[in-house]
XYZ file of N, CA and C in Angstrom:
504
model
N 125.531 236.529 115.317
C 125.669 236.099 113.933
C 124.281 235.777 113.394
N 124.038 236.139 112.166
C 122.753 235.918 111.524
C 122.523 234.413 111.364
N 121.325 233.937 111.767
C 121.039 232.502 111.702
C 121.020 232.006 110.264
N 120.649 232.879 109.307
C 120.657 232.459 107.902
C 122.080 232.167 107.434
N 123.038 232.925 107.925
C 124.434 232.716 107.559
C 124.936 231.381 108.099
N 124.575 231.065 109.333
C 124.982 229.796 109.934
C 124.394 228.635 109.157
N 123.116 228.725 108.803
C 122.471 227.650 108.039
C 123.149 227.504 106.680
N 123.420 228.634 106.011
C 124.073 228.579 104.711
C 125.458 227.949 104.816
N 126.225 228.322 105.843
C 127.561 227.758 106.011
C 127.486 226.259 106.259
N 126.492 225.831 107.032
C 126.325 224.401 107.304
C 125.987 223.650 106.027
N 125.055 224.185 105.247
C 124.674 223.535 103.993
C 125.858 223.511 103.033
N 126.573 224.602 102.923
C 127.733 224.658 102.025
C 128.793 223.652 102.447
N 129.015 223.507 103.744
C 130.004 222.533 104.227
C 129.564 221.124 103.882
N 128.259 220.820 104.052
C 127.756 219.495 103.719
C 127.888 219.216 102.228
N 127.613 220.218 101.384
C 127.708 220.013 99.942
C 129.145 219.778 99.506
N 130.099 220.508 100.064
C 131.493 220.300 99.664
C 132.009 218.967 100.168
N 131.435 218.481 101.261
C 131.877 217.205 101.789
C 131.595 216.087 100.790
N 130.522 216.218 99.997
C 130.149 215.165 99.070
C 130.619 215.446 97.652
N 131.294 216.558 97.434
C 131.662 216.951 96.096
C 133.096 216.554 95.761
N 133.658 215.664 96.525
C 135.023 215.223 96.286
C 135.018 214.285 95.085
N 135.756 214.631 94.044
C 135.753 213.839 92.820
C 137.029 213.035 92.621
N 137.975 213.133 93.539
C 139.234 212.427 93.330
C 139.003 210.923 93.306
N 139.781 210.247 92.515
C 139.656 208.796 92.388
C 140.570 208.124 93.397
N 140.167 206.965 93.827
C 141.008 206.208 94.745
C 142.234 205.717 94.000
N 143.354 205.698 94.701
C 144.576 205.210 94.070
C 144.605 203.683 94.053
N 143.859 203.071 94.953
C 143.784 201.609 94.999
C 142.333 201.186 94.809
N 142.131 200.115 94.071
C 140.782 199.596 93.887
C 140.468 198.557 94.951
N 141.473 197.834 95.392
C 141.295 196.779 96.385
C 141.723 197.346 97.732
N 140.757 197.829 98.538
C 141.098 198.523 99.776
C 140.827 197.709 101.034
N 139.939 196.729 100.965
C 139.605 195.929 102.144
C 139.602 194.459 101.750
N 140.707 193.795 101.998
C 140.891 192.408 101.560
C 139.792 191.484 102.084
N 139.407 191.655 103.324
C 138.413 190.759 103.924
C 137.054 190.895 103.242
N 136.554 192.111 103.137
C 135.219 192.331 102.574
C 135.222 192.148 101.063
N 136.086 192.878 100.381
C 136.099 192.802 98.926
C 136.549 191.427 98.440
N 137.541 190.851 99.084
C 137.997 189.518 98.697
C 136.905 188.478 98.859
N 136.167 188.558 99.965
C 135.065 187.624 100.191
C 133.984 187.747 99.131
N 133.630 188.976 98.797
C 132.611 189.183 97.764
C 133.095 188.725 96.394
N 134.346 189.006 96.072
C 134.875 188.590 94.773
C 134.941 187.072 94.654
N 135.361 186.424 95.719
C 135.387 184.950 95.694
C 133.980 184.397 95.497
N 133.013 185.002 96.169
C 131.632 184.531 96.052
C 131.096 184.748 94.639
N 131.354 185.904 94.048
C 130.894 186.184 92.678
C 131.535 185.206 91.693
N 132.830 184.988 91.814
C 133.520 184.052 90.920
C 132.963 182.639 91.092
N 132.725 182.235 92.337
C 132.150 180.907 92.596
C 130.771 180.782 91.954
N 129.940 181.812 92.091
C 128.607 181.767 91.486
C 128.689 181.641 89.966
N 129.608 182.370 89.343
C 129.748 182.280 87.900
C 130.232 180.899 87.474
N 131.145 180.329 88.207
C 131.638 178.990 87.863
C 130.527 177.959 88.024
N 129.765 178.057 89.110
C 128.634 177.137 89.310
C 127.614 177.312 88.189
N 127.321 178.554 87.826
C 126.402 178.839 86.726
C 126.901 178.202 85.428
N 128.181 178.339 85.158
C 128.784 177.782 83.953
C 128.659 176.250 83.936
N 129.019 175.621 85.030
C 128.970 174.155 85.108
C 127.531 173.657 84.979
N 126.596 174.302 85.663
C 125.186 173.896 85.580
C 124.652 174.039 84.160
N 125.011 175.114 83.473
C 124.583 175.275 82.079
C 125.169 174.190 81.188
N 126.427 173.865 81.387
C 127.061 172.818 80.577
C 126.374 171.472 80.806
N 126.085 171.165 82.058
C 125.396 169.903 82.369
C 123.994 169.903 81.777
N 123.264 171.014 81.932
C 121.901 171.094 81.401
C 121.890 170.949 79.880
N 122.827 171.588 79.199
C 122.892 171.464 77.741
C 123.212 170.032 77.318
N 124.123 169.396 78.029
C 124.480 168.007 77.710
C 123.275 167.088 77.908
N 122.575 167.252 79.012
C 121.389 166.421 79.278
C 120.311 166.687 78.230
N 120.101 167.942 77.880
C 119.097 168.288 76.874
C 119.406 167.593 75.542
N 120.656 167.686 75.103
C 121.040 167.062 73.831
C 120.878 165.550 73.919
N 121.274 164.970 75.015
C 121.172 163.511 75.194
C 119.715 163.058 75.174
N 118.845 163.764 75.908
C 117.452 163.330 76.012
C 116.635 163.604 74.753
N 116.837 164.754 74.123
C 115.930 165.159 73.055
C 116.532 165.123 71.650
N 117.843 165.087 71.529
C 118.437 165.098 70.194
C 119.217 163.823 69.877
N 119.821 163.208 70.885
C 120.639 162.017 70.656
C 120.339 160.955 71.723
N 119.109 160.469 71.782
C 118.787 159.527 72.862
C 119.495 158.174 72.746
N 119.936 157.794 71.560
C 120.559 156.479 71.403
C 122.074 156.555 71.222
N 122.679 157.686 71.579
C 124.128 157.862 71.489
C 124.693 157.815 72.905
N 125.920 157.303 73.051
C 126.503 157.214 74.397
C 126.826 158.615 74.934
N 126.984 158.689 76.271
C 127.195 159.974 76.952
C 128.494 160.662 76.525
N 129.525 159.901 76.254
C 130.793 160.485 75.823
C 130.647 161.241 74.509
N 129.939 160.628 73.572
C 129.707 161.280 72.273
C 128.816 162.507 72.453
N 127.793 162.399 73.311
C 126.903 163.540 73.570
C 127.688 164.701 74.168
N 128.583 164.404 75.120
C 129.390 165.460 75.735
C 130.293 166.125 74.696
N 130.904 165.324 73.829
C 131.778 165.873 72.783
C 130.984 166.748 71.819
N 129.787 166.315 71.448
C 128.935 167.121 70.564
C 128.507 168.427 71.244
N 128.179 168.340 72.516
C 127.789 169.544 73.262
C 128.945 170.530 73.298
N 130.124 170.032 73.588
C 131.307 170.895 73.639
C 131.563 171.544 72.282
N 131.425 170.765 71.225
C 131.663 171.287 69.884
C 130.626 172.349 69.511
N 129.361 172.098 69.799
C 128.291 173.028 69.418
C 128.283 174.307 70.249
N 128.608 174.194 71.523
C 128.463 175.339 72.423
C 129.800 175.925 72.882
N 130.874 175.581 72.201
C 132.180 176.114 72.576
C 132.212 177.648 72.600
N 131.633 178.340 71.600
C 131.635 179.814 71.690
C 130.922 180.323 72.949
N 129.803 179.712 73.307
C 129.085 180.092 74.525
C 129.970 179.876 75.755
N 130.644 178.741 75.808
C 131.510 178.450 76.957
C 132.667 179.445 77.044
N 133.274 179.759 75.906
C 134.404 180.694 75.889
C 133.948 182.086 76.328
N 132.819 182.547 75.793
C 132.313 183.874 76.158
C 131.956 183.925 77.641
N 131.327 182.874 78.137
C 130.966 182.837 79.558
C 132.208 182.912 80.435
N 133.223 182.139 80.104
C 134.452 182.166 80.902
C 135.174 183.512 80.763
N 135.092 184.109 79.586
C 135.748 185.404 79.377
C 135.045 186.520 80.147
N 133.756 186.373 80.401
C 133.010 187.404 81.125
C 133.280 187.390 82.627
N 133.738 186.281 83.163
C 133.968 186.202 84.614
C 134.909 187.307 85.094
N 136.069 187.513 84.491
C 136.934 188.604 84.971
C 136.279 189.981 84.865
N 135.482 190.200 83.822
C 134.815 191.501 83.675
C 133.825 191.731 84.808
N 133.062 190.714 85.155
C 132.098 190.861 86.245
C 132.796 190.975 87.595
N 133.872 190.258 87.765
C 134.636 190.365 89.013
C 135.219 191.774 89.140
N 135.776 192.318 88.057
C 136.340 193.674 88.083
C 135.254 194.712 88.389
N 134.090 194.571 87.750
C 132.999 195.511 87.998
C 132.525 195.416 89.445
N 132.465 194.212 89.971
C 132.085 194.033 91.371
C 133.120 194.665 92.286
N 134.391 194.527 91.949
C 135.452 195.146 92.747
C 135.295 196.663 92.770
N 135.009 197.254 91.624
C 134.812 198.701 91.574
C 133.585 199.117 92.381
N 132.513 198.321 92.316
C 131.310 198.639 93.088
C 131.571 198.517 94.582
N 132.254 197.451 94.995
C 132.524 197.272 96.426
C 133.435 198.362 96.955
N 134.241 198.942 96.085
C 135.118 200.032 96.495
C 134.310 201.232 96.968
N 133.085 201.375 96.456
C 132.240 202.507 96.832
C 131.705 202.386 98.253
N 131.720 201.199 98.840
C 131.353 201.103 100.260
C 132.512 200.656 101.131
N 133.463 199.923 100.577
C 134.616 199.504 101.379
C 135.537 200.687 101.675
N 135.701 201.591 100.717
C 136.538 202.775 100.928
C 136.015 203.665 102.042
N 134.719 204.034 102.002
C 134.185 204.855 103.093
C 134.266 204.175 104.456
N 134.005 202.885 104.510
C 134.076 202.188 105.798
C 135.513 202.157 106.297
N 136.468 201.980 105.402
C 137.871 201.998 105.806
C 138.239 203.360 106.385
N 137.797 204.430 105.717
C 138.074 205.767 106.242
C 137.384 205.996 107.575
N 136.155 205.498 107.719
C 135.434 205.627 108.989
C 136.157 204.865 110.094
N 136.638 203.665 109.788
C 137.372 202.890 110.798
C 138.611 203.631 111.275
N 139.349 204.224 110.336
C 140.552 204.982 110.721
C 140.186 206.203 111.552
N 139.119 206.897 111.163
C 138.695 208.086 111.910
C 138.223 207.699 113.308
N 137.487 206.602 113.432
C 137.045 206.138 114.753
C 138.238 205.787 115.630
N 139.233 205.164 115.038
C 140.444 204.827 115.783
C 141.140 206.091 116.278
N 141.188 207.116 115.430
C 141.797 208.385 115.839
C 141.010 209.041 116.968
N 139.686 209.028 116.872
C 138.854 209.613 117.935
C 139.071 208.855 119.237
N 139.094 207.536 119.152
C 139.299 206.719 120.346
C 140.648 207.018 120.989
N 141.653 207.303 120.167
C 142.992 207.609 120.679
C 143.101 209.043 121.186
N 142.030 209.815 121.034
C 142.034 211.177 121.544
C 142.589 212.204 120.581
N 142.853 211.792 119.343
C 143.370 212.733 118.350
C 142.220 213.526 117.731
N 142.524 214.749 117.326
C 141.542 215.557 116.615
C 141.399 215.002 115.208
N 140.168 214.872 114.762
C 139.895 214.267 113.464
C 139.312 215.323 112.534
N 139.863 215.403 111.342
C 139.300 216.299 110.323
C 137.935 215.759 109.912
N 137.046 216.619 109.458
C 135.731 216.134 109.023
C 135.878 215.027 107.980
N 135.101 213.989 108.151
C 135.135 212.840 107.257
C 134.460 213.218 105.945
N 135.125 212.954 104.839
C 134.580 213.283 103.524
C 134.641 212.052 102.638
N 133.491 211.701 102.063
C 133.430 210.602 101.117
C 133.362 211.176 99.710
N 133.779 210.387 98.742
C 133.706 210.820 97.350
C 132.239 210.890 96.924
N 131.968 211.674 95.907
C 130.575 211.934 95.533
C 129.837 210.676 95.087
N 130.525 209.693 94.533
C 129.828 208.485 94.087
C 129.881 207.356 95.120
N 130.412 207.629 96.305
C 130.447 206.624 97.370
C 129.072 206.457 98.002
N 128.913 205.339 98.683
C 127.705 205.093 99.462
C 127.881 205.681 100.859
N 126.789 205.813 101.577
C 126.756 206.125 103.008
C 127.228 207.529 103.355
N 126.794 208.514 102.591
C 127.153 209.904 102.892
C 126.580 210.358 104.231
N 125.377 209.900 104.563
C 124.771 210.318 105.825
C 125.608 209.832 107.006
N 126.269 208.709 106.852
C 127.133 208.212 107.917
C 128.280 209.191 108.176
N 128.811 209.802 107.139
C 129.876 210.800 107.311
C 129.341 212.016 108.054
N 128.130 212.444 107.701
C 127.517 213.586 108.386
C 127.333 213.261 109.865
N 126.809 212.073 110.154
C 126.593 211.667 111.547
C 127.910 211.560 112.309
N 128.915 210.955 111.679
C 130.217 210.844 112.338
C 130.800 212.218 112.630
N 130.720 213.115 111.661
C 131.270 214.460 111.858
C 130.575 215.180 113.006
N 129.261 214.997 113.123
C 128.528 215.621 114.228
C 128.982 215.041 115.565
N 129.152 213.736 115.618
C 129.599 213.090 116.861
C 131.032 213.503 117.188
N 131.900 213.516 116.183
C 133.296 213.903 116.421
C 133.376 215.336 116.921
N 132.571 216.210 116.348
C 132.555 217.607 116.799
C 132.048 217.697 118.233
N 131.051 216.903 118.538
C 130.497 216.901 119.904
C 131.529 216.391 120.900
N 132.210 215.302 120.549
C 133.242 214.753 121.434
C 134.381 215.750 121.572
N 134.795 216.342 120.473
C 135.882 217.325 120.515
C 135.472 218.525 121.363
N 134.231 218.984 121.210
C 133.738 220.108 122.007
C 133.635 219.760 123.475
N 133.235 218.534 123.785
C 133.126 218.087 125.171
C 134.499 218.018 125.812
N 135.469 217.490 125.088
C 136.826 217.390 125.631
C 137.452 218.764 125.814
N 137.131 219.714 124.943
C 137.654 221.071 125.066
C 137.139 221.755 126.321
N 135.862 221.512 126.638
C 135.254 222.210 127.772
C 135.692 221.632 129.106
N 136.455 220.562 129.077
C 136.973 219.990 130.318
C 136.077 218.925 130.903
N 134.957 218.647 130.275
C 134.061 217.599 130.751
C 134.652 216.264 130.344
N 134.997 215.444 131.291
C 135.637 214.164 130.997
C 134.642 213.030 131.178
N 133.456 213.185 130.599
C 132.426 212.167 130.775
C 132.795 210.869 130.081
N 133.653 210.919 129.045
C 134.035 209.682 128.373
C 134.891 208.812 129.281
N 135.652 209.415 130.163
C 136.494 208.638 131.070
C 135.667 208.017 132.187
N 134.534 208.629 132.528
C 133.712 208.095 133.611
C 132.691 207.104 133.104
N 132.587 206.948 131.786
C 131.660 205.982 131.226
C 130.277 206.556 131.001
N 130.058 207.838 131.254
C 128.756 208.449 131.023
C 128.579 208.695 129.535
N 127.319 208.744 129.127
C 127.031 209.022 127.725
C 127.346 210.466 127.403
N 127.809 210.667 126.200
C 128.118 212.022 125.733
C 126.995 212.481 124.842
């Protein structure tokens, strides 16, 4: 077989592996990873919100109303900055949703890799791993596919080095 044909077929296979445009049916695919990140993002936004509210109250008390009691200063701060507070709180779900969509780009591929590794470990033949074009870690799919092909080829030839603990 012509070596140029083999190289072309390899390149074409790699390109189609990354050209998958289908959308995931689920956005929340890994509760542990995505849930942890979402909780952290929401916590950071809430802390940011509270710190800003405290800073604004202190600023008004120190520089605009030094002889007014703290209760009145807090009420004035709330009245003056209510639109800011509402917008900040309204943005939290938007940022959490965007973070969820971003985490899906690495949680989805890792979930597929975990399932494929489990299949390889169980001795099942695994189809080449394909990530969507906008996912992260495409090189990991290429590396996994090379290893899976090597393991599959080794098992076909009758070499049972995996059972003896030798490196493949």
